[in-house]
Amino acid sequence: MTVALKKPHKSARKPKGDGHLRRGEILAAAERIFIAEGYAGATIRKIADAVGVSSTALYMHFRDKDQILLEIGDDAIGQLLAVNVDIAHRPIDAVERVRLMLEAYMKFALDNPNTYQLVFCGSRDVISKEKQAATAELGDRCFAEFSGPIHEIAAAGRLRTGSGESAAQVLWAACHGLVALLITMPDRNWAPREELMKVTLDGLLHGLVTD
Amino acid sequence: MTVALKKPHKSARKPKGDGHLRRGEILAAAERIFIAEGYAGATIRKIADAVGVSSTALYMHFRDKDQILLEIGDDAIGQLLAVNVDIAHRPIDAVERVRLMLEAYMKFALDNPNTYQLVFCGSRDVISKEKQAATAELGDRCFAEFSGPIHEIAAAGRLRTGSGESAAQVLWAACHGLVALLITMPDRNWAPREELMKVTLDGLLHGLVTD
DNA sequence: ATGTCACACTAAACGGGAATCACCCAAACG
DNA sequence: CGTTTGGGTGATTCCCGTTTAGTGTGACAT
């Protein structure tokens, strides 16, 4: 057809993404918007607009909105896992490794509040369970890395109370609670964050572990 | 009144609610649905249907959906506050009062997971800040009641580290974290709940308070 | 060159959410 | 009676995620 000669491309269409390039663009735009505006703010249409593509196009590359955001969450947990693995290999006391991991965890949460909420506060309302398979698996590995040094402590008979497993869960939960509250209620009269983190870690580690 | 003798008016309309009776009906229906199906499940239309009234009618009695649910949340916090006040007046050691309050808090959360999430995990996405005035105030009083015995402990010089305020915040956060995780990730391999709660309380209290 | 095939993409629509609009009806009051 | 008024309503608006049906284009076989 002569059409191509008359007008180069009257369509405002984006050129085809070579390979799976488009998928990456979508993820990048989605992450940017999600980080800035949270779950509800990151709508399919907004993401599509940012990429310069129709909203329908997102469904070529992702099953649904949750899959996009969960993939972002997976990335984030992946980073966390890497940090934990790194700390796990350091030749320092197990208690110190535990402390470093928890500090990194809380720092991550406070630096990425929306992503943290998505992954760790995702109510059953918002994201259905089946979709979280990959995320949950990464989370498990993250927790396993964290449990390592704690089981060392337990094996050394340094645990004052409870099993290694419950100690690990309790430590995680305490840190989760702190950052979750700081994130969801930022306007309360909180003591300085560093002090809260320190009191949490010092208090619990001193309470759970004999030296 | 002859009204009652006349025909019951073929209109499918509900008879006028005397006083603000209708408002209570709406709250009751909303609470039932919300407890069973969570925030997203409790839609305006569903609540209206349950009451037997058009969805528009809800806006006669409430500014918007969030006001309905927040009122339910306020009720719940009110109960929590009452429990805390009761415990606060018991003639027992301050540490024991703290422990009882936190146990009651966690029991409340686990017994009312949806309500707990609404009030204490409500992301900024879901419920805008301004609307939470009453809820926040009740929460403050609840926390103040909880802080009382902790400041007693601090004043007695029994605090191992940090201020009374930070100790109170950390204790609250740790318990919040535990129940929040139990609620949002019920399928993980948790240690028994009683053990987790015990380890959290024993650990932190032992770590923070000298005896 | 030419058919035709597959794919990346689109516009339009659907169903369902919250919220609003313009009305309406019956009771109460004078 | 007429008027007011407060508790209602159905239709509508706007936005959401998602689906459907169709389209332009590049690649490849002929």
Coordinates of C-alpha atoms (C1' of nucleotides) in Angstrom, one line a residue:
Chain A
M1 CA 0.0 0.0 0.0
T2 CA 1.0 3.6 -0.6
V3 CA -0.1 4.4 2.8
A4 CA 3.3 4.0 4.2
L5 CA 4.6 6.6 1.8
K6 CA 1.9 9.2 2.2
K7 CA 2.4 9.6 5.9
P8 CA 5.3 8.0 7.8
H9 CA 3.0 6.9 10.5
K10 CA -0.1 8.8 11.2
S11 CA -0.7 6.5 14.2
A12 CA 0.5 7.8 17.5
R13 CA 1.4 4.3 18.3
K14 CA 4.6 3.4 19.9
P15 CA 7.0 1.4 17.9
K16 CA 7.0 -2.2 18.7
G17 CA 9.2 -3.1 21.6
D18 CA 11.9 -5.3 20.4
G19 CA 12.1 -8.5 22.3
H20 CA 10.6 -8.1 25.7
L21 CA 11.8 -4.6 26.1
R22 CA 8.3 -3.3 26.6
R23 CA 7.8 -5.5 29.6
G24 CA 10.7 -3.8 31.3
E25 CA 9.4 -0.4 30.5
I26 CA 6.1 -1.2 32.1
L27 CA 7.7 -2.6 35.2
A28 CA 9.9 0.5 35.5
A29 CA 6.9 2.9 35.1
A30 CA 4.8 0.9 37.5
E31 CA 7.5 0.9 40.1
R32 CA 8.0 4.6 39.8
I33 CA 4.3 5.3 40.2
F34 CA 3.8 2.7 42.9
I35 CA 6.7 4.0 45.0
A36 CA 5.3 7.5 44.8
E37 CA 1.6 6.9 45.1
G38 CA 1.1 3.5 46.6
Y39 CA -1.1 0.6 45.7
A40 CA -4.3 2.4 45.0
G41 CA -2.5 5.2 43.2
A42 CA -0.8 2.9 40.8
T43 CA -3.7 2.3 38.4
I44 CA -3.4 0.4 35.2
R45 CA -4.4 3.4 33.2
K46 CA -1.8 5.6 34.8
I47 CA 1.0 3.1 34.3
A48 CA -0.1 2.6 30.7
D49 CA -0.1 6.4 30.1
A50 CA 3.4 6.7 31.6
V51 CA 4.7 4.1 29.2
G52 CA 2.8 5.7 26.4
V53 CA 0.7 2.7 25.5
S54 CA -3.0 1.7 25.9
S55 CA -4.1 0.2 29.2
T56 CA -5.0 -3.0 27.3
A57 CA -1.3 -3.5 26.3
L58 CA -0.3 -4.2 29.9
Y59 CA -2.3 -7.4 29.7
M60 CA -0.1 -8.6 26.9
H61 CA 2.8 -8.8 29.4
F62 CA 1.1 -9.4 32.7
R63 CA -1.9 -11.4 33.8
D64 CA -3.3 -8.6 35.9
K65 CA -2.4 -5.6 38.0
D66 CA -1.3 -7.7 41.0
Q67 CA 1.2 -9.6 39.0
I68 CA 2.9 -6.3 38.0
L69 CA 3.1 -5.1 41.6
L70 CA 4.1 -8.5 43.0
E71 CA 7.0 -8.6 40.5
I72 CA 8.1 -5.3 41.9
G73 CA 7.8 -6.7 45.4
D74 CA 9.8 -9.8 44.4
D75 CA 12.6 -7.5 43.2
A76 CA 12.7 -5.8 46.5
I77 CA 12.7 -9.0 48.5
G78 CA 15.5 -10.2 46.3
Q79 CA 17.6 -7.3 47.4
L80 CA 16.8 -8.1 51.0
L81 CA 17.8 -11.7 50.5
A82 CA 21.1 -10.6 49.0
V83 CA 21.8 -8.5 52.0
N84 CA 21.0 -11.3 54.4
V85 CA 23.1 -13.8 52.5
D86 CA 26.0 -11.3 52.6
I87 CA 25.6 -10.8 56.4
A88 CA 25.2 -14.6 56.9
H89 CA 28.7 -15.2 55.6
R90 CA 30.5 -12.7 57.8
P91 CA 32.8 -14.3 60.4
I92 CA 31.3 -12.6 63.4
D93 CA 29.2 -13.6 66.3
A94 CA 25.8 -15.0 65.5
V95 CA 24.1 -12.5 67.7
E96 CA 25.8 -9.7 65.8
R97 CA 24.7 -11.2 62.5
V98 CA 21.2 -11.3 63.7
R99 CA 21.4 -7.7 64.8
L100 CA 22.8 -6.6 61.4
M101 CA 20.1 -8.5 59.5
L102 CA 17.3 -6.9 61.5
E103 CA 18.8 -3.5 61.2
A104 CA 19.0 -4.0 57.4
Y105 CA 15.5 -5.2 57.4
M106 CA 14.1 -2.2 59.2
K107 CA 16.2 0.2 57.1
F108 CA 14.8 -1.4 54.0
A109 CA 11.2 -1.1 55.2
L110 CA 11.6 2.6 56.1
D111 CA 13.3 3.4 52.8
N112 CA 10.7 1.6 50.8
P113 CA 7.4 2.0 52.7
N114 CA 5.0 1.3 49.9
T115 CA 6.8 -1.8 48.7
Y116 CA 7.2 -3.0 52.3
Q117 CA 3.5 -2.6 52.9
L118 CA 2.7 -4.4 49.7
V119 CA 4.8 -7.4 50.6
F120 CA 4.5 -7.6 54.4
C121 CA 1.2 -5.9 55.2
G122 CA -0.7 -7.1 52.2
S123 CA -4.1 -7.8 53.6
R124 CA -6.0 -10.7 52.2
D125 CA -8.4 -8.0 50.9
V126 CA -5.9 -6.5 48.6
I127 CA -4.0 -9.3 47.1
S128 CA -5.3 -12.8 46.9
K129 CA -3.2 -15.6 48.3
E130 CA -2.6 -17.7 45.2
K131 CA -0.9 -14.9 43.4
Q132 CA 1.8 -14.6 46.0
A133 CA 3.5 -17.9 45.4
A134 CA 6.9 -16.5 44.2
T135 CA 6.8 -13.7 46.7
A136 CA 6.2 -16.1 49.5
E137 CA 9.0 -18.4 48.4
L138 CA 11.5 -15.5 48.4
G139 CA 10.2 -14.4 51.8
D140 CA 10.8 -17.9 53.1
R141 CA 14.4 -18.0 51.8
C142 CA 14.9 -14.6 53.4
F143 CA 13.6 -15.8 56.7
A144 CA 15.6 -19.0 56.4
E145 CA 18.8 -16.9 56.0
F146 CA 17.8 -15.0 59.1
S147 CA 17.0 -18.2 61.1
G148 CA 20.4 -19.6 60.5
P149 CA 22.4 -17.6 63.1
I150 CA 19.5 -18.0 65.5
H151 CA 19.6 -21.7 65.3
E152 CA 23.3 -21.5 65.9
I153 CA 22.5 -19.6 69.1
A154 CA 19.9 -22.1 70.1
A155 CA 22.3 -25.0 69.4
A156 CA 24.9 -23.3 71.6
G157 CA 22.4 -23.4 74.4
R158 CA 22.4 -19.6 74.7
L159 CA 18.6 -19.2 74.3
R160 CA 17.0 -18.2 77.5
T161 CA 13.5 -19.2 76.6
G162 CA 11.5 -20.8 73.8
S163 CA 12.8 -22.6 70.7
G164 CA 15.0 -21.2 68.1
E165 CA 12.1 -21.1 65.7
S166 CA 9.9 -19.1 68.0
A167 CA 12.8 -16.8 68.9
A168 CA 13.4 -16.1 65.2
Q169 CA 9.7 -15.4 64.6
V170 CA 9.4 -13.2 67.6
L171 CA 12.4 -11.1 66.6
W172 CA 11.2 -10.7 63.1
A173 CA 7.7 -9.8 64.3
A174 CA 9.0 -7.2 66.7
C175 CA 10.9 -5.4 64.1
H176 CA 8.1 -5.7 61.6
G177 CA 5.7 -4.2 64.2
L178 CA 8.0 -1.2 64.7
V179 CA 8.5 -0.3 61.1
A180 CA 4.9 -1.1 60.3
L181 CA 3.6 1.3 62.9
L182 CA 6.2 4.0 61.9
I183 CA 5.0 3.7 58.3
T184 CA 1.3 3.6 58.8
M185 CA 1.2 6.2 61.6
P186 CA 4.0 8.6 60.7
D187 CA 2.4 11.4 62.6
R188 CA 2.4 10.0 66.1
N189 CA 4.8 11.3 68.7
W190 CA 7.4 8.6 68.1
A191 CA 10.7 8.6 69.9
P192 CA 13.6 8.9 67.5
R193 CA 13.7 6.0 65.2
E194 CA 17.2 5.0 66.0
E195 CA 16.3 4.8 69.7
L196 CA 13.3 2.7 69.0
M197 CA 15.2 0.3 66.9
K198 CA 18.0 0.2 69.4
V199 CA 15.6 -0.4 72.3
T200 CA 13.8 -3.1 70.4
L201 CA 17.0 -5.0 69.4
D202 CA 18.8 -4.5 72.7
G203 CA 15.8 -5.4 74.7
L204 CA 14.8 -8.5 72.9
L205 CA 18.3 -9.8 72.3
H206 CA 19.2 -9.2 75.9
G207 CA 15.9 -10.8 77.0
L208 CA 16.2 -13.9 74.8
V209 CA 19.9 -14.6 74.6
T210 CA 22.3 -15.3 77.4
D211 CA 25.8 -14.0 76.9
Chain B
M1 CA -53.1 7.2 64.7
T2 CA -55.3 6.0 62.0
V3 CA -52.2 5.5 59.9
A4 CA -51.6 2.1 61.4
L5 CA -55.1 1.1 60.4
K6 CA -54.9 2.2 56.9
K7 CA -53.3 0.1 54.3
P8 CA -49.7 -0.6 54.9
H9 CA -49.0 1.3 51.7
K10 CA -48.1 -0.8 48.8
S11 CA -44.8 1.0 48.5
A12 CA -41.9 -1.4 49.0
R13 CA -40.4 1.4 51.0
K14 CA -39.3 0.8 54.6
P15 CA -41.4 2.6 57.2
K16 CA -39.6 5.6 58.5
G17 CA -37.2 4.9 61.2
D18 CA -38.2 6.7 64.4
G19 CA -35.4 8.8 65.6
H20 CA -32.0 7.7 64.4
L21 CA -32.9 4.0 64.5
R22 CA -32.0 3.6 60.9
R23 CA -28.5 4.7 61.6
G24 CA -28.0 1.9 64.1
E25 CA -29.4 -0.6 61.7
I26 CA -26.9 0.5 59.1
L27 CA -24.0 0.3 61.6
A28 CA -25.1 -3.2 62.7
A29 CA -25.3 -4.5 59.1
A30 CA -22.1 -2.9 58.1
E31 CA -20.3 -4.4 61.1
R32 CA -21.6 -7.9 60.4
I33 CA -20.5 -7.7 56.7
F34 CA -17.2 -6.0 57.5
I35 CA -16.2 -8.6 60.1
A36 CA -17.1 -11.4 57.7
E37 CA -15.7 -10.0 54.5
G38 CA -13.2 -7.2 55.3
Y39 CA -12.9 -3.8 54.0
A40 CA -13.2 -4.5 50.3
G41 CA -16.0 -6.9 50.9
A42 CA -18.1 -4.4 52.8
T43 CA -19.5 -2.4 49.9
I44 CA -22.0 0.4 50.2
R45 CA -24.4 -1.6 48.0
K46 CA -24.1 -4.8 50.1
I47 CA -24.7 -2.9 53.3
A48 CA -27.7 -1.1 51.9
D49 CA -29.1 -4.4 50.6
A50 CA -28.7 -6.0 54.0
V51 CA -30.6 -3.1 55.6
G52 CA -33.2 -3.2 52.9
V53 CA -32.7 0.3 51.7
S54 CA -31.2 2.0 48.7
S55 CA -27.5 2.6 48.6
T56 CA -28.1 6.3 48.5
A57 CA -29.8 6.2 51.9
L58 CA -26.5 5.4 53.6
Y59 CA -25.4 8.9 52.7
M60 CA -28.2 10.4 54.7
H61 CA -26.6 9.0 57.9
F62 CA -22.9 8.9 57.0
R63 CA -20.6 11.2 55.1
D64 CA -19.0 8.3 53.2
K65 CA -18.1 4.7 53.4
D66 CA -15.0 5.3 55.6
Q67 CA -17.1 7.1 58.2
I68 CA -19.2 4.0 58.7
L69 CA -16.2 1.7 59.1
L70 CA -14.3 4.1 61.2
E71 CA -17.3 4.3 63.6
I72 CA -17.1 0.5 63.9
G73 CA -13.4 0.8 64.6
D74 CA -14.1 3.4 67.2
D75 CA -16.4 1.0 69.0
A76 CA -13.7 -1.6 69.0
I77 CA -11.1 0.7 70.4
G78 CA -13.5 1.8 73.0
Q79 CA -13.7 -1.8 74.2
L80 CA -10.0 -2.0 74.3
L81 CA -9.8 1.2 76.2
A82 CA -12.3 -0.1 78.8
V83 CA -10.2 -3.2 79.3
N84 CA -7.0 -1.1 79.7
V85 CA -8.7 1.2 82.2
D86 CA -9.9 -1.8 84.2
I87 CA -6.4 -3.3 84.3
A88 CA -4.8 0.0 85.1
H89 CA -6.8 0.1 88.4
R90 CA -5.8 -3.3 89.7
P91 CA -3.6 -3.3 92.7
I92 CA -0.8 -5.3 91.2
D93 CA 2.7 -4.8 90.1
A94 CA 3.2 -2.4 87.2
V95 CA 5.0 -5.0 85.1
E96 CA 2.1 -7.3 85.6
R97 CA -0.4 -4.7 84.5
V98 CA 1.7 -4.1 81.4
R99 CA 1.7 -7.7 80.6
L100 CA -2.0 -8.1 81.1
M101 CA -2.7 -5.1 78.9
L102 CA -0.6 -6.4 76.1
E103 CA -2.1 -9.9 76.3
A104 CA -5.6 -8.3 76.1
Y105 CA -4.4 -6.3 73.2
M106 CA -3.2 -9.3 71.3
K107 CA -6.2 -11.3 72.1
F108 CA -8.4 -8.5 70.8
A109 CA -6.4 -8.3 67.6
L110 CA -6.6 -12.1 66.9
D111 CA -10.3 -12.2 67.8
N112 CA -11.1 -9.2 65.5
P113 CA -8.7 -9.4 62.7
N114 CA -10.5 -7.3 60.2
T115 CA -11.3 -4.6 62.7
Y116 CA -7.7 -4.7 63.9
Q117 CA -6.4 -4.3 60.4
L118 CA -8.7 -1.4 59.7
V119 CA -7.6 0.5 62.8
F120 CA -4.0 -0.4 63.2
C121 CA -2.8 -1.4 59.7
G122 CA -4.9 1.1 57.7
S123 CA -2.5 2.1 55.0
R124 CA -2.7 5.7 53.9
D125 CA -4.0 4.3 50.7
V126 CA -7.1 3.0 52.1
I127 CA -8.3 5.6 54.6
S128 CA -7.3 9.2 54.4
K129 CA -5.8 10.8 57.4
E130 CA -8.3 13.5 58.2
K131 CA -11.1 11.1 58.7
Q132 CA -9.4 9.3 61.5
A133 CA -9.6 12.1 64.0
A134 CA -11.9 10.3 66.5
T135 CA -10.2 7.0 66.0
A136 CA -6.8 8.5 66.6
E137 CA -7.9 10.2 69.8
L138 CA -9.3 7.0 71.2
G139 CA -6.1 5.3 70.2
D140 CA -4.1 7.9 72.1
R141 CA -6.1 7.4 75.2
C142 CA -5.6 3.7 74.9
F143 CA -1.9 4.1 74.6
A144 CA -1.9 6.6 77.4
E145 CA -3.5 4.1 79.7
F146 CA -0.9 1.6 78.7
S147 CA 1.9 4.1 79.2
G148 CA 0.9 4.7 82.8
P149 CA 2.4 1.6 84.4
I150 CA 5.4 1.9 82.2
H151 CA 6.2 5.4 83.4
E152 CA 5.8 4.0 86.9
I153 CA 8.4 1.5 86.1
A154 CA 10.7 4.1 84.6
A155 CA 10.2 6.4 87.6
A156 CA 11.2 3.6 89.9
G157 CA 14.4 3.3 88.0
R158 CA 13.7 -0.2 86.9
L159 CA 14.2 0.5 83.2
R160 CA 17.4 -1.0 81.8
T161 CA 17.6 1.1 78.7
G162 CA 15.8 3.9 76.9
S163 CA 13.1 6.3 78.2
G164 CA 9.7 5.2 79.4
E165 CA 8.2 6.6 76.3
S166 CA 10.4 4.6 74.0
A167 CA 9.9 1.5 76.1
A168 CA 6.2 1.8 75.8
Q169 CA 6.3 2.3 72.1
V170 CA 8.6 -0.6 71.6
L171 CA 6.4 -2.9 73.6
W172 CA 3.4 -1.9 71.7
A173 CA 5.1 -2.2 68.4
A174 CA 6.4 -5.7 69.2
C175 CA 3.0 -7.0 70.1
H176 CA 1.5 -5.2 67.1
G177 CA 4.0 -6.9 64.8
L178 CA 3.3 -10.3 66.1
V179 CA -0.5 -10.1 65.7
A180 CA -0.2 -8.2 62.4
L181 CA 1.9 -11.0 60.9
L182 CA -0.3 -13.7 62.3
I183 CA -3.3 -12.0 60.8
T184 CA -1.9 -11.2 57.4
M185 CA 0.1 -14.4 56.9
P186 CA -2.0 -17.0 58.7
D187 CA -0.5 -19.9 56.6
R188 CA 3.1 -19.6 57.6
N189 CA 4.7 -22.2 59.9
W190 CA 4.1 -20.3 63.0
A191 CA 5.1 -21.6 66.4
P192 CA 2.0 -21.9 68.7
R193 CA 0.5 -18.5 69.3
E194 CA 0.7 -18.8 73.0
E195 CA 4.4 -19.5 72.8
L196 CA 5.0 -16.6 70.5
M197 CA 3.1 -14.2 72.7
K198 CA 4.9 -15.6 75.8
V199 CA 8.4 -15.3 74.2
T200 CA 7.6 -11.8 73.1
L201 CA 6.5 -10.6 76.5
D202 CA 9.0 -12.5 78.6
G203 CA 11.8 -11.6 76.3
L204 CA 11.1 -7.9 76.1
L205 CA 10.0 -7.4 79.7
H206 CA 13.1 -9.3 80.9
G207 CA 15.3 -7.3 78.5
L208 CA 13.9 -3.9 79.3
V209 CA 13.0 -4.1 83.0
T210 CA 15.2 -5.0 85.9
D211 CA 13.6 -6.8 88.8
Chain C
dA1 C1' 6.6 -9.1 -5.5
dT2 C1' 2.8 -11.2 -3.0
dG3 C1' -0.1 -13.7 0.2
dT4 C1' -0.8 -14.8 4.9
dC5 C1' 0.3 -15.4 9.5
dA6 C1' 1.3 -14.1 14.1
dC7 C1' 1.9 -10.8 17.1
dA8 C1' 1.8 -6.4 19.6
dC9 C1' -1.3 -3.3 20.0
dT10 C1' -5.8 -0.5 20.2
dA11 C1' -10.7 1.4 20.9
dA12 C1' -14.7 0.4 22.9
dA13 C1' -17.2 -1.8 26.2
dC14 C1' -18.5 -4.3 30.6
dG15 C1' -19.4 -4.8 35.3
dG16 C1' -18.9 -3.0 39.6
dG17 C1' -17.1 0.2 43.0
dA18 C1' -18.1 5.2 45.6
dA19 C1' -20.5 9.2 45.4
dT20 C1' -23.9 12.7 43.7
dC21 C1' -28.1 14.5 41.4
dA22 C1' -32.7 15.7 40.9
dC23 C1' -36.6 14.4 42.4
dC24 C1' -40.6 12.3 45.5
dC25 C1' -43.6 10.9 49.0
dA26 C1' -45.8 10.9 53.3
dA27 C1' -46.2 12.7 57.7
dA28 C1' -46.4 16.7 60.8
dC29 C1' -47.5 21.2 61.7
dG30 C1' -50.0 25.6 61.0
Chain D
dC1 C1' -56.2 22.2 53.6
dG2 C1' -51.5 23.9 52.2
dT3 C1' -46.7 23.9 53.2
dT4 C1' -42.6 22.3 54.9
dT5 C1' -39.3 18.8 55.6
dG6 C1' -36.7 14.8 56.3
dG7 C1' -36.0 10.1 55.0
dG8 C1' -36.1 8.1 51.0
dT9 C1' -35.3 6.8 45.6
dG10 C1' -33.6 5.8 40.6
dA11 C1' -30.6 7.5 37.3
dT12 C1' -26.2 9.2 36.6
dT13 C1' -21.2 10.3 37.0
dC14 C1' -16.7 9.0 37.3
dC15 C1' -13.1 5.8 37.9
dC16 C1' -11.4 1.2 38.5
dG17 C1' -9.7 -3.6 36.6
dT18 C1' -10.6 -6.4 33.0
dT19 C1' -12.4 -8.3 28.4
dT20 C1' -13.7 -8.4 23.6
dA21 C1' -13.2 -7.8 18.9
dG22 C1' -10.6 -5.9 15.6
dT23 C1' -6.3 -3.7 13.2
dG24 C1' -1.7 -2.4 11.4
dT25 C1' 2.8 -4.3 10.6
dG26 C1' 6.8 -7.0 10.1
dA27 C1' 8.6 -11.6 8.9
dC28 C1' 8.5 -15.3 6.2
dA29 C1' 7.2 -18.8 2.6
dT30 C1' 6.1 -18.8 -2.0

